[in-house]
């Protein structure tokens, strides 16, 4: 023969976890090991400081990368400008030589007397 508990005394897992006794037990656990507020704040500050240091490091790396890319682009543009200048001068020199070859010599241009 099994004995059934009365309706008010049923074991309910919700009541065990959220009842008044559970709250008192949790409160006793918390007061048994007090929070060290200074330690918690110091830990939080250290965590924030590490985050700031990482951000600074990332920002520095990004700025360095951008500066290197800018320098590399400027060097490339300078090389390209120099090559264009050299090619233009060579083209002009070739044109001058071609014109000189086609033109008669200055002595031949004199009118005959």
PDB file of N, CA and C in Angstrom, residues 25-113:
ATOM      1  N   UNK A  25      18.766  29.741   1.271  1.00  0.00           N
ATOM      2  CA  UNK A  25      19.989  28.959   1.111  1.00  0.00           C
ATOM      3  C   UNK A  25      20.994  29.703   0.230  1.00  0.00           C
ATOM      4  N   UNK A  26      20.509  30.281  -0.869  1.00  0.00           N
ATOM      5  CA  UNK A  26      21.396  31.033  -1.765  1.00  0.00           C
ATOM      6  C   UNK A  26      21.957  32.265  -1.064  1.00  0.00           C
ATOM      7  N   UNK A  27      21.115  32.927  -0.273  1.00  0.00           N
ATOM      8  CA  UNK A  27      21.568  34.099   0.461  1.00  0.00           C
ATOM      9  C   UNK A  27      22.656  33.716   1.460  1.00  0.00           C
ATOM     10  N   UNK A  28      22.479  32.587   2.130  1.00  0.00           N
ATOM     11  CA  UNK A  28      23.507  32.121   3.068  1.00  0.00           C
ATOM     12  C   UNK A  28      24.813  31.820   2.346  1.00  0.00           C
ATOM     13  N   UNK A  29      24.718  31.228   1.145  1.00  0.00           N
ATOM     14  CA  UNK A  29      25.928  30.930   0.379  1.00  0.00           C
ATOM     15  C   UNK A  29      26.662  32.214   0.004  1.00  0.00           C
ATOM     16  N   UNK A  30      25.896  33.212  -0.396  1.00  0.00           N
ATOM     17  CA  UNK A  30      26.509  34.482  -0.810  1.00  0.00           C
ATOM     18  C   UNK A  30      27.150  35.184   0.378  1.00  0.00           C
ATOM     19  N   UNK A  31      26.452  35.229   1.497  1.00  0.00           N
ATOM     20  CA  UNK A  31      27.020  35.905   2.665  1.00  0.00           C
ATOM     21  C   UNK A  31      28.175  35.107   3.254  1.00  0.00           C
ATOM     22  N   UNK A  32      28.195  33.812   2.995  1.00  0.00           N
ATOM     23  CA  UNK A  32      29.299  32.981   3.472  1.00  0.00           C
ATOM     24  C   UNK A  32      30.594  33.299   2.750  1.00  0.00           C
ATOM     25  N   UNK A  33      30.516  33.718   1.535  1.00  0.00           N
ATOM     26  CA  UNK A  33      31.710  34.091   0.754  1.00  0.00           C
ATOM     27  C   UNK A  33      31.500  35.507   0.209  1.00  0.00           C
ATOM     28  N   UNK A  34      31.833  36.504   0.999  1.00  0.00           N
ATOM     29  CA  UNK A  34      31.562  37.884   0.581  1.00  0.00           C
ATOM     30  C   UNK A  34      32.373  38.263  -0.663  1.00  0.00           C
ATOM     31  N   UNK A  35      31.769  39.115  -1.455  1.00  0.00           N
ATOM     32  CA  UNK A  35      32.436  39.587  -2.666  1.00  0.00           C
ATOM     33  C   UNK A  35      33.512  40.591  -2.297  1.00  0.00           C
ATOM     34  N   UNK A  36      34.643  40.421  -2.915  1.00  0.00           N
ATOM     35  CA  UNK A  36      35.718  41.375  -2.725  1.00  0.00           C
ATOM     36  C   UNK A  36      35.562  42.415  -3.829  1.00  0.00           C
ATOM     37  N   UNK A  37      34.877  43.488  -3.517  1.00  0.00           N
ATOM     38  CA  UNK A  37      34.529  44.501  -4.511  1.00  0.00           C
ATOM     39  C   UNK A  37      35.773  45.094  -5.153  1.00  0.00           C
ATOM     40  N   UNK A  38      36.782  45.321  -4.374  1.00  0.00           N
ATOM     41  CA  UNK A  38      38.010  45.911  -4.913  1.00  0.00           C
ATOM     42  C   UNK A  38      38.636  44.975  -5.936  1.00  0.00           C
ATOM     43  N   UNK A  39      38.635  43.686  -5.631  1.00  0.00           N
ATOM     44  CA  UNK A  39      39.206  42.718  -6.564  1.00  0.00           C
ATOM     45  C   UNK A  39      38.384  42.652  -7.848  1.00  0.00           C
ATOM     46  N   UNK A  40      37.065  42.680  -7.720  1.00  0.00           N
ATOM     47  CA  UNK A  40      36.199  42.644  -8.903  1.00  0.00           C
ATOM     48  C   UNK A  40      36.441  43.880  -9.762  1.00  0.00           C
ATOM     49  N   UNK A  41      36.523  45.050  -9.129  1.00  0.00           N
ATOM     50  CA  UNK A  41      36.769  46.285  -9.878  1.00  0.00           C
ATOM     51  C   UNK A  41      38.150  46.269 -10.532  1.00  0.00           C
ATOM     52  N   UNK A  42      39.143  45.783  -9.812  1.00  0.00           N
ATOM     53  CA  UNK A  42      40.495  45.719 -10.374  1.00  0.00           C
ATOM     54  C   UNK A  42      40.533  44.774 -11.570  1.00  0.00           C
ATOM     55  N   UNK A  43      39.839  43.655 -11.463  1.00  0.00           N
ATOM     56  CA  UNK A  43      39.779  42.710 -12.582  1.00  0.00           C
ATOM     57  C   UNK A  43      39.114  43.360 -13.785  1.00  0.00           C
ATOM     58  N   UNK A  44      38.030  44.082 -13.520  1.00  0.00           N
ATOM     59  CA  UNK A  44      37.309  44.754 -14.609  1.00  0.00           C
ATOM     60  C   UNK A  44      38.189  45.823 -15.263  1.00  0.00           C
ATOM     61  N   UNK A  45      38.881  46.610 -14.444  1.00  0.00           N
ATOM     62  CA  UNK A  45      39.765  47.644 -14.992  1.00  0.00           C
ATOM     63  C   UNK A  45      40.896  47.027 -15.816  1.00  0.00           C
ATOM     64  N   UNK A  46      41.463  45.944 -15.306  1.00  0.00           N
ATOM     65  CA  UNK A  46      42.552  45.277 -16.036  1.00  0.00           C
ATOM     66  C   UNK A  46      42.048  44.751 -17.379  1.00  0.00           C
ATOM     67  N   UNK A  47      40.847  44.216 -17.379  1.00  0.00           N
ATOM     68  CA  UNK A  47      40.262  43.707 -18.624  1.00  0.00           C
ATOM     69  C   UNK A  47      40.050  44.849 -19.618  1.00  0.00           C
ATOM     70  N   UNK A  48      39.522  45.970 -19.132  1.00  0.00           N
ATOM     71  CA  UNK A  48      39.326  47.131 -20.010  1.00  0.00           C
ATOM     72  C   UNK A  48      40.663  47.659 -20.526  1.00  0.00           C
ATOM     73  N   UNK A  49      41.669  47.692 -19.657  1.00  0.00           N
ATOM     74  CA  UNK A  49      42.989  48.187 -20.062  1.00  0.00           C
ATOM     75  C   UNK A  49      43.588  47.292 -21.145  1.00  0.00           C
ATOM     76  N   UNK A  50      43.454  45.982 -20.986  1.00  0.00           N
ATOM     77  CA  UNK A  50      43.942  45.061 -22.022  1.00  0.00           C
ATOM     78  C   UNK A  50      43.212  45.309 -23.337  1.00  0.00           C
ATOM     79  N   UNK A  51      41.909  45.562 -23.244  1.00  0.00           N
ATOM     80  CA  UNK A  51      41.133  45.864 -24.454  1.00  0.00           C
ATOM     81  C   UNK A  51      41.631  47.133 -25.125  1.00  0.00           C
ATOM     82  N   UNK A  52      41.908  48.167 -24.313  1.00  0.00           N
ATOM     83  CA  UNK A  52      42.420  49.421 -24.876  1.00  0.00           C
ATOM     84  C   UNK A  52      43.787  49.214 -25.511  1.00  0.00           C
ATOM     85  N   UNK A  53      44.648  48.440 -24.845  1.00  0.00           N
ATOM     86  CA  UNK A  53      45.978  48.165 -25.397  1.00  0.00           C
ATOM     87  C   UNK A  53      45.870  47.425 -26.726  1.00  0.00           C
ATOM     88  N   UNK A  54      44.963  46.465 -26.800  1.00  0.00           N
ATOM     89  CA  UNK A  54      44.777  45.734 -28.055  1.00  0.00           C
ATOM     90  C   UNK A  54      44.285  46.669 -29.148  1.00  0.00           C
ATOM     91  N   UNK A  55      43.341  47.560 -28.801  1.00  0.00           N
ATOM     92  CA  UNK A  55      42.838  48.520 -29.784  1.00  0.00           C
ATOM     93  C   UNK A  55      43.958  49.430 -30.275  1.00  0.00           C
ATOM     94  N   UNK A  56      44.804  49.908 -29.349  1.00  0.00           N
ATOM     95  CA  UNK A  56      45.929  50.761 -29.742  1.00  0.00           C
ATOM     96  C   UNK A  56      46.879  50.011 -30.662  1.00  0.00           C
ATOM     97  N   UNK A  57      47.149  48.755 -30.324  1.00  0.00           N
ATOM     98  CA  UNK A  57      48.055  47.946 -31.139  1.00  0.00           C
ATOM     99  C   UNK A  57      47.472  47.725 -32.534  1.00  0.00           C
ATOM    100  N   UNK A  58      46.187  47.429 -32.588  1.00  0.00           N
ATOM    101  CA  UNK A  58      45.528  47.225 -33.881  1.00  0.00           C
ATOM    102  C   UNK A  58      45.550  48.518 -34.685  1.00  0.00           C
ATOM    103  N   UNK A  59      45.263  49.648 -34.031  1.00  0.00           N
ATOM    104  CA  UNK A  59      45.271  50.943 -34.711  1.00  0.00           C
ATOM    105  C   UNK A  59      46.666  51.257 -35.245  1.00  0.00           C
ATOM    106  N   UNK A  60      47.696  50.989 -34.436  1.00  0.00           N
ATOM    107  CA  UNK A  60      49.078  51.244 -34.867  1.00  0.00           C
ATOM    108  C   UNK A  60      49.435  50.372 -36.069  1.00  0.00           C
ATOM    109  N   UNK A  61      49.049  49.103 -36.008  1.00  0.00           N
ATOM    110  CA  UNK A  61      49.318  48.186 -37.123  1.00  0.00           C
ATOM    111  C   UNK A  61      48.623  48.667 -38.384  1.00  0.00           C
ATOM    112  N   UNK A  62      47.380  49.103 -38.235  1.00  0.00           N
ATOM    113  CA  UNK A  62      46.619  49.598 -39.385  1.00  0.00           C
ATOM    114  C   UNK A  62      47.272  50.844 -39.970  1.00  0.00           C
ATOM    115  N   UNK A  63      47.671  51.779 -39.114  1.00  0.00           N
ATOM    116  CA  UNK A  63      48.328  52.995 -39.598  1.00  0.00           C
ATOM    117  C   UNK A  63      49.647  52.670 -40.298  1.00  0.00           C
ATOM    118  N   UNK A  64      50.402  51.729 -39.745  1.00  0.00           N
ATOM    119  CA  UNK A  64      51.669  51.323 -40.360  1.00  0.00           C
ATOM    120  C   UNK A  64      51.426  50.720 -41.732  1.00  0.00           C
ATOM    121  N   UNK A  65      50.419  49.871 -41.824  1.00  0.00           N
ATOM    122  CA  UNK A  65      50.091  49.237 -43.102  1.00  0.00           C
ATOM    123  C   UNK A  65      49.669  50.275 -44.130  1.00  0.00           C
ATOM    124  N   UNK A  66      48.852  51.227 -43.714  1.00  0.00           N
ATOM    125  CA  UNK A  66      48.399  52.281 -44.624  1.00  0.00           C
ATOM    126  C   UNK A  66      49.584  53.116 -45.087  1.00  0.00           C
ATOM    127  N   UNK A  67      50.490  53.454 -44.162  1.00  0.00           N
ATOM    128  CA  UNK A  67      51.668  54.258 -44.515  1.00  0.00           C
ATOM    129  C   UNK A  67      52.558  53.512 -45.507  1.00  0.00           C
ATOM    130  N   UNK A  68      52.765  52.210 -45.271  1.00  0.00           N
ATOM    131  CA  UNK A  68      53.581  51.417 -46.200  1.00  0.00           C
ATOM    132  C   UNK A  68      52.937  51.372 -47.580  1.00  0.00           C
ATOM    133  N   UNK A  69      51.629  51.189 -47.614  1.00  0.00           N
ATOM    134  CA  UNK A  69      50.923  51.135 -48.900  1.00  0.00           C
ATOM    135  C   UNK A  69      51.020  52.478 -49.618  1.00  0.00           C
ATOM    136  N   UNK A  70      50.896  53.576 -48.871  1.00  0.00           N
ATOM    137  CA  UNK A  70      50.996  54.915 -49.461  1.00  0.00           C
ATOM    138  C   UNK A  70      52.389  55.134 -50.046  1.00  0.00           C
ATOM    139  N   UNK A  71      53.424  54.754 -49.262  1.00  0.00           N
ATOM    140  CA  UNK A  71      54.798  54.906 -49.732  1.00  0.00           C
ATOM    141  C   UNK A  71      55.043  54.071 -50.988  1.00  0.00           C
ATOM    142  N   UNK A  72      54.557  52.852 -50.984  1.00  0.00           N
ATOM    143  CA  UNK A  72      54.736  51.960 -52.127  1.00  0.00           C
ATOM    144  C   UNK A  72      54.040  52.524 -53.366  1.00  0.00           C
ATOM    145  N   UNK A  73      52.828  53.066 -53.178  1.00  0.00           N
ATOM    146  CA  UNK A  73      52.102  53.666 -54.297  1.00  0.00           C
ATOM    147  C   UNK A  73      52.846  54.883 -54.838  1.00  0.00           C
ATOM    148  N   UNK A  74      53.387  55.723 -53.944  1.00  0.00           N
ATOM    149  CA  UNK A  74      54.131  56.897 -54.386  1.00  0.00           C
ATOM    150  C   UNK A  74      55.384  56.501 -55.154  1.00  0.00           C
ATOM    151  N   UNK A  75      56.081  55.476 -54.671  1.00  0.00           N
ATOM    152  CA  UNK A  75      57.273  55.009 -55.386  1.00  0.00           C
ATOM    153  C   UNK A  75      56.903  54.470 -56.760  1.00  0.00           C
ATOM    154  N   UNK A  76      55.816  53.744 -56.836  1.00  0.00           N
ATOM    155  CA  UNK A  76      55.370  53.193 -58.119  1.00  0.00           C
ATOM    156  C   UNK A  76      55.000  54.322 -59.078  1.00  0.00           C
ATOM    157  N   UNK A  77      54.280  55.328 -58.573  1.00  0.00           N
ATOM    158  CA  UNK A  77      53.906  56.464 -59.417  1.00  0.00           C
ATOM    159  C   UNK A  77      55.144  57.223 -59.881  1.00  0.00           C
ATOM    160  N   UNK A  78      56.138  57.381 -59.001  1.00  0.00           N
ATOM    161  CA  UNK A  78      57.368  58.081 -59.380  1.00  0.00           C
ATOM    162  C   UNK A  78      58.114  57.304 -60.460  1.00  0.00           C
ATOM    163  N   UNK A  79      58.204  55.974 -60.291  1.00  0.00           N
ATOM    164  CA  UNK A  79      58.853  55.145 -61.316  1.00  0.00           C
ATOM    165  C   UNK A  79      58.122  55.250 -62.644  1.00  0.00           C
ATOM    166  N   UNK A  80      56.808  55.208 -62.586  1.00  0.00           N
ATOM    167  CA  UNK A  80      56.014  55.277 -63.812  1.00  0.00           C
ATOM    168  C   UNK A  80      56.181  56.644 -64.480  1.00  0.00           C
ATOM    169  N   UNK A  81      56.204  57.717 -63.687  1.00  0.00           N
ATOM    170  CA  UNK A  81      56.401  59.051 -64.251  1.00  0.00           C
ATOM    171  C   UNK A  81      57.779  59.152 -64.900  1.00  0.00           C
ATOM    172  N   UNK A  82      58.792  58.591 -64.249  1.00  0.00           N
ATOM    173  CA  UNK A  82      60.143  58.607 -64.814  1.00  0.00           C
ATOM    174  C   UNK A  82      60.193  57.828 -66.130  1.00  0.00           C
ATOM    175  N   UNK A  83      59.538  56.670 -66.158  1.00  0.00           N
ATOM    176  CA  UNK A  83      59.504  55.878 -67.391  1.00  0.00           C
ATOM    177  C   UNK A  83      58.776  56.632 -68.507  1.00  0.00           C
ATOM    178  N   UNK A  84      57.679  57.287 -68.166  1.00  0.00           N
ATOM    179  CA  UNK A  84      56.941  58.074 -69.166  1.00  0.00           C
ATOM    180  C   UNK A  84      57.796  59.223 -69.691  1.00  0.00           C
ATOM    181  N   UNK A  85      58.513  59.879 -68.782  1.00  0.00           N
ATOM    182  CA  UNK A  85      59.374  60.995 -69.182  1.00  0.00           C
ATOM    183  C   UNK A  85      60.476  60.499 -70.115  1.00  0.00           C
ATOM    184  N   UNK A  86      61.096  59.377 -69.747  1.00  0.00           N
ATOM    185  CA  UNK A  86      62.155  58.805 -70.572  1.00  0.00           C
ATOM    186  C   UNK A  86      61.609  58.389 -71.947  1.00  0.00           C
ATOM    187  N   UNK A  87      60.445  57.763 -71.974  1.00  0.00           N
ATOM    188  CA  UNK A  87      59.849  57.334 -73.241  1.00  0.00           C
ATOM    189  C   UNK A  87      59.520  58.543 -74.116  1.00  0.00           C
ATOM    190  N   UNK A  88      59.018  59.613 -73.509  1.00  0.00           N
ATOM    191  CA  UNK A  88      58.698  60.829 -74.260  1.00  0.00           C
ATOM    192  C   UNK A  88      59.964  61.449 -74.840  1.00  0.00           C
ATOM    193  N   UNK A  89      61.028  61.509 -74.037  1.00  0.00           N
ATOM    194  CA  UNK A  89      62.284  62.081 -74.528  1.00  0.00           C
ATOM    195  C   UNK A  89      62.851  61.246 -75.674  1.00  0.00           C
ATOM    196  N   UNK A  90      62.789  59.918 -75.543  1.00  0.00           N
ATOM    197  CA  UNK A  90      63.282  59.054 -76.617  1.00  0.00           C
ATOM    198  C   UNK A  90      62.457  59.238 -77.889  1.00  0.00           C
ATOM    199  N   UNK A  91      61.151  59.362 -77.743  1.00  0.00           N
ATOM    200  CA  UNK A  91      60.276  59.568 -78.895  1.00  0.00           C
ATOM    201  C   UNK A  91      60.602  60.896 -79.584  1.00  0.00           C
ATOM    202  N   UNK A  92      60.784  61.948 -78.782  1.00  0.00           N
ATOM    203  CA  UNK A  92      61.120  63.250 -79.355  1.00  0.00           C
ATOM    204  C   UNK A  92      62.474  63.202 -80.059  1.00  0.00           C
ATOM    205  N   UNK A  93      63.438  62.518 -79.475  1.00  0.00           N
ATOM    206  CA  UNK A  93      64.757  62.398 -80.083  1.00  0.00           C
ATOM    207  C   UNK A  93      64.671  61.652 -81.416  1.00  0.00           C
ATOM    208  N   UNK A  94      63.886  60.587 -81.456  1.00  0.00           N
ATOM    209  CA  UNK A  94      63.696  59.851 -82.713  1.00  0.00           C
ATOM    210  C   UNK A  94      63.044  60.729 -83.771  1.00  0.00           C
ATOM    211  N   UNK A  95      62.032  61.509 -83.348  1.00  0.00           N
ATOM    212  CA  UNK A  95      61.363  62.404 -84.298  1.00  0.00           C
ATOM    213  C   UNK A  95      62.342  63.442 -84.842  1.00  0.00           C
ATOM    214  N   UNK A  96      63.184  63.980 -83.973  1.00  0.00           N
ATOM    215  CA  UNK A  96      64.169  64.973 -84.409  1.00  0.00           C
ATOM    216  C   UNK A  96      65.137  64.343 -85.405  1.00  0.00           C
ATOM    217  N   UNK A  97      65.600  63.144 -85.124  1.00  0.00           N
ATOM    218  CA  UNK A  97      66.528  62.465 -86.040  1.00  0.00           C
ATOM    219  C   UNK A  97      65.870  62.184 -87.382  1.00  0.00           C
ATOM    220  N   UNK A  98      64.625  61.779 -87.366  1.00  0.00           N
ATOM    221  CA  UNK A  98      63.918  61.514 -88.625  1.00  0.00           C
ATOM    222  C   UNK A  98      63.789  62.792 -89.452  1.00  0.00           C
ATOM    223  N   UNK A  99      63.448  63.889 -88.768  1.00  0.00           N
ATOM    224  CA  UNK A  99      63.308  65.163 -89.486  1.00  0.00           C
ATOM    225  C   UNK A  99      64.642  65.607 -90.071  1.00  0.00           C
ATOM    226  N   UNK A 100      65.715  65.423 -89.302  1.00  0.00           N
ATOM    227  CA  UNK A 100      67.039  65.810 -89.793  1.00  0.00           C
ATOM    228  C   UNK A 100      67.427  64.992 -91.017  1.00  0.00           C
ATOM    229  N   UNK A 101      67.073  63.749 -91.038  1.00  0.00           N
ATOM    230  CA  UNK A 101      67.419  62.900 -92.173  1.00  0.00           C
ATOM    231  C   UNK A 101      66.648  63.311 -93.421  1.00  0.00           C
ATOM    232  N   UNK A 102      65.449  63.768 -93.288  1.00  0.00           N
ATOM    233  CA  UNK A 102      64.626  64.133 -94.439  1.00  0.00           C
ATOM    234  C   UNK A 102      64.968  65.523 -94.956  1.00  0.00           C
ATOM    235  N   UNK A 103      65.405  66.397 -94.089  1.00  0.00           N
ATOM    236  CA  UNK A 103      65.716  67.757 -94.519  1.00  0.00           C
ATOM    237  C   UNK A 103      67.067  67.775 -95.226  1.00  0.00           C
ATOM    238  N   UNK A 104      67.185  68.576 -96.247  1.00  0.00           N
ATOM    239  CA  UNK A 104      68.495  68.721 -96.896  1.00  0.00           C
ATOM    240  C   UNK A 104      69.434  69.491 -95.988  1.00  0.00           C
ATOM    241  N   UNK A 105      70.691  69.391 -96.296  1.00  0.00           N
ATOM    242  CA  UNK A 105      71.676  70.080 -95.484  1.00  0.00           C
ATOM    243  C   UNK A 105      71.568  71.584 -95.707  1.00  0.00           C
ATOM    244  N   UNK A 106      72.006  72.376 -94.740  1.00  0.00           N
ATOM    245  CA  UNK A 106      71.881  73.827 -94.877  1.00  0.00           C
ATOM    246  C   UNK A 106      72.624  74.386 -96.093  1.00  0.00           C
ATOM    247  N   UNK A 107      73.747  73.810 -96.508  1.00  0.00           N
ATOM    248  CA  UNK A 107      74.472  74.330 -97.666  1.00  0.00           C
ATOM    249  C   UNK A 107      73.665  74.119 -98.949  1.00  0.00           C
ATOM    250  N   UNK A 108      72.898  73.101 -98.997  1.00  0.00           N
ATOM    251  CA  UNK A 108      72.113  72.806-100.195  1.00  0.00           C
ATOM    252  C   UNK A 108      70.897  73.711-100.305  1.00  0.00           C
ATOM    253  N   UNK A 109      70.505  74.330 -99.234  1.00  0.00           N
ATOM    254  CA  UNK A 109      69.327  75.188 -99.248  1.00  0.00           C
ATOM    255  C   UNK A 109      69.623  76.586 -99.784  1.00  0.00           C
ATOM    256  N   UNK A 110      70.887  76.918 -99.941  1.00  0.00           N
ATOM    257  CA  UNK A 110      71.229  78.262-100.408  1.00  0.00           C
ATOM    258  C   UNK A 110      70.811  78.403-101.872  1.00  0.00           C
ATOM    259  N   UNK A 111      70.300  79.567-102.229  1.00  0.00           N
ATOM    260  CA  UNK A 111      69.934  79.774-103.642  1.00  0.00           C
ATOM    261  C   UNK A 111      71.183  79.864-104.519  1.00  0.00           C
ATOM    262  N   UNK A 112      71.049  79.375-105.725  1.00  0.00           N
ATOM    263  CA  UNK A 112      72.187  79.390-106.645  1.00  0.00           C
ATOM    264  C   UNK A 112      72.335  80.775-107.236  1.00  0.00           C
ATOM    265  N   UNK A 113      73.531  81.200-107.414  1.00  0.00           N
ATOM    266  CA  UNK A 113      73.780  82.528-107.945  1.00  0.00           C
ATOM    267  C   UNK A 113      74.161  82.519-109.368  1.00  0.00           C
TER     268      UNK A 113
END
